[in-house]
Short mmCIF file of C-alpha atoms and ligand atoms in Angstrom, two decimals:
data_model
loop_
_atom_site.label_atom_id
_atom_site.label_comp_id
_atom_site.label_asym_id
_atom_site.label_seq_id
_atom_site.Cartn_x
_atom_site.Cartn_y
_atom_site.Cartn_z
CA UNK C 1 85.78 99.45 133.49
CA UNK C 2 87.94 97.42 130.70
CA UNK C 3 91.41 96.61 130.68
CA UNK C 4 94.21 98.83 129.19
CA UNK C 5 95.04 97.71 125.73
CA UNK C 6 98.94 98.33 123.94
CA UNK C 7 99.44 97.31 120.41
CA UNK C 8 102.60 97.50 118.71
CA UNK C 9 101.87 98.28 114.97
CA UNK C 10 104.08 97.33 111.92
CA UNK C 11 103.44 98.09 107.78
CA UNK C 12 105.68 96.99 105.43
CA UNK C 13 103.67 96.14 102.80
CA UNK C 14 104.79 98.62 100.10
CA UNK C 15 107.29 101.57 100.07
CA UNK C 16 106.27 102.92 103.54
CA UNK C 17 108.34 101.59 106.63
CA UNK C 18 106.10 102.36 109.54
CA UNK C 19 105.75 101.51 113.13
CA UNK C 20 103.44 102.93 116.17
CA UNK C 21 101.84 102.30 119.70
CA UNK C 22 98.40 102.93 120.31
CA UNK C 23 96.70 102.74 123.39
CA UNK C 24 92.75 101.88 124.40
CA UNK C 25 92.27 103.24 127.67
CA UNK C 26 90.53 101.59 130.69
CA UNK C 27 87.68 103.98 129.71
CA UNK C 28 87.54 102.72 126.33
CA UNK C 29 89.42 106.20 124.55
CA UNK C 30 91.93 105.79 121.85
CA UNK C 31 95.49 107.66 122.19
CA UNK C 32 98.25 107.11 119.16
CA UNK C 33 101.49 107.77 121.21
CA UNK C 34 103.74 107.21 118.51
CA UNK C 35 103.15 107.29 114.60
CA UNK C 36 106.52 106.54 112.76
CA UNK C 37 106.99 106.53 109.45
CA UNK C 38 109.65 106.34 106.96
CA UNK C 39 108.86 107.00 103.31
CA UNK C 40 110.48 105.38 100.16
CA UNK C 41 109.50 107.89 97.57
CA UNK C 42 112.83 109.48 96.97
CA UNK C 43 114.70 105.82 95.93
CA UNK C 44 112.11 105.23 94.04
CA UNK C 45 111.65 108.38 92.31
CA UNK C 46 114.06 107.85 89.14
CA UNK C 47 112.15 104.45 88.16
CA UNK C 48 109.13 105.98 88.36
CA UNK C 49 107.41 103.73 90.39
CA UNK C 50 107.85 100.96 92.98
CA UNK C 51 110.54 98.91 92.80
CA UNK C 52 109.76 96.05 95.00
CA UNK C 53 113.26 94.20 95.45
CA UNK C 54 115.01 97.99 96.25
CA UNK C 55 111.86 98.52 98.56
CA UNK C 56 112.29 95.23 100.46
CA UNK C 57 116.15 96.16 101.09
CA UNK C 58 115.17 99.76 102.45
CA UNK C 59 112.57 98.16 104.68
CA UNK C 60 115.38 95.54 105.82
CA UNK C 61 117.43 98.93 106.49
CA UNK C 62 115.17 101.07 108.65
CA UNK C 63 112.62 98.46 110.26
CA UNK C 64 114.81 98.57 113.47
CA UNK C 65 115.20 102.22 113.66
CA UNK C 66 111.57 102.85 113.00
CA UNK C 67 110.21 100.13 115.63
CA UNK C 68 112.90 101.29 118.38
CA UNK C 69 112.01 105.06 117.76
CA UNK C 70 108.45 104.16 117.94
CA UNK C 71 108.69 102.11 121.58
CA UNK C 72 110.72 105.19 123.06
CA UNK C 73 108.46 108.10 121.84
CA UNK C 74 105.40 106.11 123.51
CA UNK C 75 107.43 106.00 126.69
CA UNK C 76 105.81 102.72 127.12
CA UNK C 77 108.17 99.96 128.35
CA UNK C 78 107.94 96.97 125.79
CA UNK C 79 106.89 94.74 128.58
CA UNK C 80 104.12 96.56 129.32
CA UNK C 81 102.58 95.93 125.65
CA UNK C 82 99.36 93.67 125.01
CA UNK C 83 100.19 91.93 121.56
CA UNK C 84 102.24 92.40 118.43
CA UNK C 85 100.04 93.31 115.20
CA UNK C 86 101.61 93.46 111.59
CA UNK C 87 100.55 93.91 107.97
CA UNK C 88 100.78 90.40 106.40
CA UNK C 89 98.95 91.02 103.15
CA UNK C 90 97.58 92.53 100.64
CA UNK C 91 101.12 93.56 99.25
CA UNK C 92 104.48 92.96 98.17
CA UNK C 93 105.70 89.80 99.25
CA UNK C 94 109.45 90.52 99.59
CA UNK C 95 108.30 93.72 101.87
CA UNK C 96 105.90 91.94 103.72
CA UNK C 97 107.98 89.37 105.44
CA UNK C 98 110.60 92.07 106.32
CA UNK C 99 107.72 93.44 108.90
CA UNK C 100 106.51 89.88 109.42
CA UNK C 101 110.16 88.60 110.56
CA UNK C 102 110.54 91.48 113.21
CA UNK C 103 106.77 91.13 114.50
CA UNK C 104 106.79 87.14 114.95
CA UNK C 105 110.23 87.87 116.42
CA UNK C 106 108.96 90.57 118.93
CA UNK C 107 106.42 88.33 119.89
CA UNK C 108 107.91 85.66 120.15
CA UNK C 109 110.35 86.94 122.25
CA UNK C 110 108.20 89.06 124.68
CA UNK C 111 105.55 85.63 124.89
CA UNK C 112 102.65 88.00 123.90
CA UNK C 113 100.10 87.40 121.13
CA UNK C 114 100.81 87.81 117.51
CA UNK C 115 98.33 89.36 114.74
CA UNK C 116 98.36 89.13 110.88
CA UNK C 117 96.36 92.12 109.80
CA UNK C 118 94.81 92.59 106.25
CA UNK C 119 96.37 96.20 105.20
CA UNK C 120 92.44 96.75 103.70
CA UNK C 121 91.04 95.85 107.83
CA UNK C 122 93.36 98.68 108.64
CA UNK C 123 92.54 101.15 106.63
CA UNK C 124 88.91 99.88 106.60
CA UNK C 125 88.75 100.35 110.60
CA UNK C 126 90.91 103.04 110.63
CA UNK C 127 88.26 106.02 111.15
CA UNK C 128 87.48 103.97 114.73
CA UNK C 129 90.86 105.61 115.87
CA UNK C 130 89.35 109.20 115.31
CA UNK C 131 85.71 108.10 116.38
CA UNK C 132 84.20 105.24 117.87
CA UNK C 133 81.32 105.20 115.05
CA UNK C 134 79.07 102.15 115.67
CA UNK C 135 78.86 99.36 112.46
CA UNK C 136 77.82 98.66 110.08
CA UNK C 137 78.92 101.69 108.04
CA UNK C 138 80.42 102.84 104.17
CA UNK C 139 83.89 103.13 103.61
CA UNK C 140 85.72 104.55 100.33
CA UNK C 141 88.98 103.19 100.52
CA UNK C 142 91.02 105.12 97.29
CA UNK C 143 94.77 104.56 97.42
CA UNK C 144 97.63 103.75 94.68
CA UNK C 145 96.57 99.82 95.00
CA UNK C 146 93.14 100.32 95.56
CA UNK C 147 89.78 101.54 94.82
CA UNK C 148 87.16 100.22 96.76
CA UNK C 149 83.52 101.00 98.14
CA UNK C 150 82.92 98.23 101.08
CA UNK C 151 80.21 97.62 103.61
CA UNK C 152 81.95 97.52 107.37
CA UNK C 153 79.99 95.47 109.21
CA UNK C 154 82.11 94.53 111.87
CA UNK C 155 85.80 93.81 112.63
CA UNK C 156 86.25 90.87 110.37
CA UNK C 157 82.87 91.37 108.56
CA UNK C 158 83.33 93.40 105.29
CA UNK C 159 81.25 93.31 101.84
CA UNK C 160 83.02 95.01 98.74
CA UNK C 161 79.68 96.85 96.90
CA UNK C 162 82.10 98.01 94.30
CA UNK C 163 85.31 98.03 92.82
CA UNK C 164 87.74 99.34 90.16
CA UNK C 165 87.72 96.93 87.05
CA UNK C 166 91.13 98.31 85.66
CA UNK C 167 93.26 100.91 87.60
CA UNK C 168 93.35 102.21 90.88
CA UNK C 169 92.37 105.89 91.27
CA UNK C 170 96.32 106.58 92.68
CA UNK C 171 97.57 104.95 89.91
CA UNK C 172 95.39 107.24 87.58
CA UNK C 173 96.51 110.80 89.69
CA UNK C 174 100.22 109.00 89.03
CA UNK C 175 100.08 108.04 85.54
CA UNK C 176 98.47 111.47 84.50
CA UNK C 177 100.75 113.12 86.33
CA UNK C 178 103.66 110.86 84.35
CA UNK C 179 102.00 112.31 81.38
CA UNK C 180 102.64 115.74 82.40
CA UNK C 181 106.04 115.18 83.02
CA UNK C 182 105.60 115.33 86.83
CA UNK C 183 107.99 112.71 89.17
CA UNK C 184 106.57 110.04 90.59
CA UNK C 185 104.21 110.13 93.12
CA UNK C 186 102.11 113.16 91.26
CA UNK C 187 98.90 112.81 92.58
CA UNK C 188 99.17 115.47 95.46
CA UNK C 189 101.25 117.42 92.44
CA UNK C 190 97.98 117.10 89.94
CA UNK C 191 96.39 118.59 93.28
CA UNK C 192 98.51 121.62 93.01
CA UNK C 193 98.39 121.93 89.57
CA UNK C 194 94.76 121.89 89.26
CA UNK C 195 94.29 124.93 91.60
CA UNK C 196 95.49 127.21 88.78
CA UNK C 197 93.74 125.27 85.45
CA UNK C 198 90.83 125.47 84.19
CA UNK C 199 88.76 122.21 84.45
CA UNK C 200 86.49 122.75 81.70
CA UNK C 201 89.79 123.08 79.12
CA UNK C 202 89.80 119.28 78.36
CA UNK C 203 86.87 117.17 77.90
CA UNK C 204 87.60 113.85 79.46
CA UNK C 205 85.56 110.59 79.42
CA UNK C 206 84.04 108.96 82.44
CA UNK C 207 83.89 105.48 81.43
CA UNK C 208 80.68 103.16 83.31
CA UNK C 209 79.38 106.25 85.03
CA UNK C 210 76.18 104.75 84.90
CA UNK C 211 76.50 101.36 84.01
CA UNK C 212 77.97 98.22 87.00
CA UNK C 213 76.80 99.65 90.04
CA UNK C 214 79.34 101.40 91.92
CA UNK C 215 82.49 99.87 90.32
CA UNK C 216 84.78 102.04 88.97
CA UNK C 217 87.05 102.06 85.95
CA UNK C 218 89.85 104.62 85.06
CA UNK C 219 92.04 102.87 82.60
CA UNK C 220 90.36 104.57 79.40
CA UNK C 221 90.41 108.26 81.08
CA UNK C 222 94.20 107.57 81.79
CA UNK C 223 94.00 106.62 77.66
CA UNK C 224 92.29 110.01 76.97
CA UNK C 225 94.46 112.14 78.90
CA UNK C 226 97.40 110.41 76.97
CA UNK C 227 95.93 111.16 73.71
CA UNK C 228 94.59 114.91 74.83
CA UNK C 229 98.42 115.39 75.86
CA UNK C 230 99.41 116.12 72.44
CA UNK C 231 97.57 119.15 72.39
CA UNK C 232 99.44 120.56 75.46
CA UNK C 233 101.91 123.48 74.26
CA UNK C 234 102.45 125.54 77.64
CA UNK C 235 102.68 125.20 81.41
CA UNK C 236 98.98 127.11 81.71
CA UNK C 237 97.46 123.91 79.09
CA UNK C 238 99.17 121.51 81.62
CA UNK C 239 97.38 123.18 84.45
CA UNK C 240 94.19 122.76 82.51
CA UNK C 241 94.73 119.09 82.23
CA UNK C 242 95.45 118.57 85.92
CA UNK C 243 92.25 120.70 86.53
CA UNK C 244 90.09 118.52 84.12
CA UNK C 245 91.10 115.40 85.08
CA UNK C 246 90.58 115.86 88.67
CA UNK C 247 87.10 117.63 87.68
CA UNK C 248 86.61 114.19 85.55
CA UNK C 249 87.14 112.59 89.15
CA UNK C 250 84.83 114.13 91.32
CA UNK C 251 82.10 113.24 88.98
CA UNK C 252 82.81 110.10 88.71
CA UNK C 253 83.04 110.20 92.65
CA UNK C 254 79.92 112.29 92.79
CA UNK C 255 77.67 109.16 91.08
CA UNK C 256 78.96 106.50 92.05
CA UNK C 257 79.12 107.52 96.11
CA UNK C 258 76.14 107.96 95.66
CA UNK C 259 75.17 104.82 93.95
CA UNK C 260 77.44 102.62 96.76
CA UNK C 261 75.12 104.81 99.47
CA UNK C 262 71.94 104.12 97.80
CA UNK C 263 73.02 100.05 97.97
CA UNK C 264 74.60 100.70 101.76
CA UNK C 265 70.79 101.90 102.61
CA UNK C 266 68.89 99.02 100.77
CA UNK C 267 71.10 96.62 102.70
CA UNK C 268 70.84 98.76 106.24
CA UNK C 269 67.02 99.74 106.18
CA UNK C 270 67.31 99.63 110.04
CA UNK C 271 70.16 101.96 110.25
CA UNK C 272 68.82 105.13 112.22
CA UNK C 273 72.38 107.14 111.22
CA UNK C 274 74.34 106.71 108.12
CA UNK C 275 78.05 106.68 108.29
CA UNK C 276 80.44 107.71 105.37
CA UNK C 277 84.18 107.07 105.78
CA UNK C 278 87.11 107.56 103.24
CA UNK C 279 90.38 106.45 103.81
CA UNK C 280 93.52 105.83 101.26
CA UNK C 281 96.16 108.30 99.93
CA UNK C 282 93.70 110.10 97.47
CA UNK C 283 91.46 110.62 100.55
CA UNK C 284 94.04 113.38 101.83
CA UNK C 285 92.87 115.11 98.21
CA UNK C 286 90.90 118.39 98.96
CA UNK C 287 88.96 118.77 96.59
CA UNK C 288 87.59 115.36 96.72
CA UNK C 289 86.95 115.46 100.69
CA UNK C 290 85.03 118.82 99.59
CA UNK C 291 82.93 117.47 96.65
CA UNK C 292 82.41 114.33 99.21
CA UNK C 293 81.16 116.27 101.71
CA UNK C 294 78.68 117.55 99.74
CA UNK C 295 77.39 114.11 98.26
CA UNK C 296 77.10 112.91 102.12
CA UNK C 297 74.73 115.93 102.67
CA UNK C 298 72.38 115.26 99.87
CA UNK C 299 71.86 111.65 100.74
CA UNK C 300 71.27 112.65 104.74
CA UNK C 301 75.16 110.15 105.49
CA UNK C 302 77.34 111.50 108.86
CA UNK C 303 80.77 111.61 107.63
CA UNK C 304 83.97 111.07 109.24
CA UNK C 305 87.52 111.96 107.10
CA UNK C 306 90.21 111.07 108.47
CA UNK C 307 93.48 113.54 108.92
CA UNK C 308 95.72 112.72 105.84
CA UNK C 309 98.51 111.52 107.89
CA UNK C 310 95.92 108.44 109.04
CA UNK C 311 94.34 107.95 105.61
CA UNK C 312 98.13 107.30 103.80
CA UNK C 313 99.76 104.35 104.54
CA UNK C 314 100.43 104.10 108.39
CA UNK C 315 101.38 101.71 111.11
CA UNK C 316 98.91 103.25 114.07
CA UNK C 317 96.16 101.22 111.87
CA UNK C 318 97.17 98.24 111.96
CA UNK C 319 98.05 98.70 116.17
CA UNK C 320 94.15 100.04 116.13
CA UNK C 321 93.29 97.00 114.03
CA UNK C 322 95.07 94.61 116.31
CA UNK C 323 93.53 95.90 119.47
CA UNK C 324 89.94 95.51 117.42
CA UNK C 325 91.00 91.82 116.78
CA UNK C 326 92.25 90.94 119.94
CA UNK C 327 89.05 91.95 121.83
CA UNK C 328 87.35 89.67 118.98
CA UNK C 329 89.98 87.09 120.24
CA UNK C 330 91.12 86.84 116.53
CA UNK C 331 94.69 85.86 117.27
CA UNK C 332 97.31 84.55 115.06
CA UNK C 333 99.68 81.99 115.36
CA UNK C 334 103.65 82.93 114.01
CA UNK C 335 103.64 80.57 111.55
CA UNK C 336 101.07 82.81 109.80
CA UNK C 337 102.57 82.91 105.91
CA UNK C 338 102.02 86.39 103.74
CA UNK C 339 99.76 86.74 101.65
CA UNK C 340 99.96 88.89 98.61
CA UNK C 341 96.47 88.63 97.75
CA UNK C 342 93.96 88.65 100.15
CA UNK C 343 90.58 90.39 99.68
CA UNK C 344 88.46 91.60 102.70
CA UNK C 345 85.72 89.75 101.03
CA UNK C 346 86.54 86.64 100.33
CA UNK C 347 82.71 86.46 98.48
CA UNK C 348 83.51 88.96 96.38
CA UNK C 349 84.20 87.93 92.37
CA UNK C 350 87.63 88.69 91.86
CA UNK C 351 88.32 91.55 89.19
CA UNK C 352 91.69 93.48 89.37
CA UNK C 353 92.38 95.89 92.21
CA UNK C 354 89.91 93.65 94.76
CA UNK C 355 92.67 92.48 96.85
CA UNK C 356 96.03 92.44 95.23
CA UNK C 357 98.06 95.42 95.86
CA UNK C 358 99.74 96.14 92.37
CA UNK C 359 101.18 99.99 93.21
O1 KG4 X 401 97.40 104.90 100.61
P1 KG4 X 401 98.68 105.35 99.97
O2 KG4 X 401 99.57 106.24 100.78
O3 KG4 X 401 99.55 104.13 99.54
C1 KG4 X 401 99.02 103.01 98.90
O4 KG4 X 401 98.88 103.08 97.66
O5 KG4 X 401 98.67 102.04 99.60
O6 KG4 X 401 98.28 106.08 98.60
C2 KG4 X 401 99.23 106.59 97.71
C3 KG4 X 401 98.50 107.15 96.50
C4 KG4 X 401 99.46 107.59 95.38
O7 KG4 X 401 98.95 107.12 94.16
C5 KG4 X 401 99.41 109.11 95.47
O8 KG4 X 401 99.68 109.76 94.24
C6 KG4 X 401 97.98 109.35 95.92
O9 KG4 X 401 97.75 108.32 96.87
N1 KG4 X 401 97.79 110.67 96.54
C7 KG4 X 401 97.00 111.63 96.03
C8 KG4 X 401 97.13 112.75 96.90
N2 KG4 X 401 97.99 112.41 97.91
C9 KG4 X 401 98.38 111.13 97.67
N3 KG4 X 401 96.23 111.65 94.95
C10 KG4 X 401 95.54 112.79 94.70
N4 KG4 X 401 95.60 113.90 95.46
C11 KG4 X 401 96.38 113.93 96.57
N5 KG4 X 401 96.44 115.01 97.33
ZN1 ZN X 402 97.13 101.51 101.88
#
């Protein structure tokens, strides 16, 4: 039998302020007994995107609130908690030490162990809360910083297979959506949107479909949709845009998943099951986790989607990745500094969205 484990979780790293406790069990199961979060989208709404200095003073505001509310719905006395584990990078710096400050403090405090987790590690571990699935496996991490295919070989073992060279795909859903006049964050609107267009109204590039392995590039079909715009002269031709463009997407998705599995299997000949995990804020798109599915059943991959609430940003992943690290004995000290950069793989070349969180 193993030893109850009790993380406190923290994430401050962009415009969510988010706490939770998660629980291993002595029998090794995972319970999430509180999942707090705060979101910033309304203050940011009239600038259109993230303002990081407003963001830092909202996270200032509510990171008591969040982490007190969090303790008390666990019913788990702070005492009684195995180590402190907070976001410390990739991300905005200002917003990063605001969740930094109250976790060293915490831990400090309570004399219990401290732990600086990559935001990536969290998400990229983050299916283990759901279902122990054994390494190494594929993970598609597709958020409004990111776009990512990486090899999880272990807690603290990661190798990016692809990336975007340009944009990430939240920043494309966002930016089209900008284009059609829809507030800021539109990529679950473009969702909505699509269901009554027609995706075969616009005709929409798909820039290195086949060409750089499974890296990914959507700055020129952003371009496209910018320049097909001007043809839009109703509410039904903006409904065909959204539809195209998310069409456009799940192509894309379609070949290069299954380019990233193809390399995941040339690297893992000795697998005997095939994992496929997504995890980001596009991941909670339907249509995607539908056209996904699919790809995992024509290249034989098990697939495990997260609920949306656990693929968005969320602090119960980086409690799960603390308790992950911990057993590793990966423990930080306090003086640990943020880092705004800081890629998973630290082999990987660096090309824009690898590691910097720029939503
Ligand atoms: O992971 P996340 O919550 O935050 C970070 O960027 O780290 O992802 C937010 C991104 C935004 O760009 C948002 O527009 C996009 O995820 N998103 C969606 C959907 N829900 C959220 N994009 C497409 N379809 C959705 N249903
Ligand atoms: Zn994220």
């Amino acid at each position: 039998m193993k030893k109850e484990l009790i993380f406190l979780g923290i994430e401050t790293s962009c415009d969510e302020t988010a706490a939770s406790i998660v629980k291993e069990d002595k029998n090794g199961k995972v319970h999430i007994l509180s999942n707090i979060i705060s979101s910033q989208v309304e203050e940011h709404k009239p600038f259109g995107g993230v303002v990081p200095e407003l963001a830092a003073r909202s996270h200032v505001e509510k990171i008591d609130i969040i982490i007190k509310k969090a303790i008390e719905k666990s019913k788990v006395p702070l005492k009684a908690i195995t180590g402190v584990a907070v976001t410390s990078g990739p991300g905005l710096l200002v917003c990063l030490m605001v969740g930094m400050s109250a976790a060293k403090t915490i831990a400090t405090f309570l004399k219990k162990p401290f732990l600086a987790i990559n935001h990536l590690e969290g998400h990229a571990l983050s299916p283990r809360l759901v279902k122990k699935i054994t390494f190494p496996y594929l993970l598609l991490l597709i958020s409004g910083g990111h776009s990512q295919f990486l090899e999880v070989r272990g807690v603290n073992k990661y190798k990016r297979l692809g990336t975007t060279i340009d944009d990430a795909l939240g920043e494309a859903f966002d930016k089209t959506a900008k284009i059609l006049g829809i507030e800021f964050p539109g990529g679950p609107q473009i969702e909505k949107y699509a269901e009554n267009g027609d995706k075969i109204g616009f005709v929409l590039p798909k820039p290195i479909l086949h060409t750089s392995g499974c890296n990914l590039s959507f700055a020129g079909l952003k371009t496209a949709v910018l320049h097909a715009s001007k043809k839009i002269k109703n509410k039904q031709d903006k409904y065909n845009m959204a539809a195209s463009f998310q069409h456009t997407i799940n192509e894309i998705l379609k070949v290069k998943c299954k380019k990233a599995m193809e390399m995941f299997l040339q690297n893992n000949k000795k697998n005997k099951e095939n994992y496929f995990v997504i995890a980001g804020g596009v991941a909670s798109n339907k249509t995607i986790r539908k056209n996904l599915q699919q790809v995992c059943a024509d290249m034989n991959f098990k697939y495990i989607f997260p609920p949306a609430e656990l693929c968005t940003d969320n602090a119960a992943m980086i409690a799960w990745a603390g308790i992950e690290r911990y057993k590793k004995r990966l423990v930080d000290d306090v003086t640990f500094a943020a880092r705004p950069r800081w890629p998973l793989d630290p082999k990987a070349p660096f090309l824009k969205g690898s590691g910097v969180n720029h939503s």
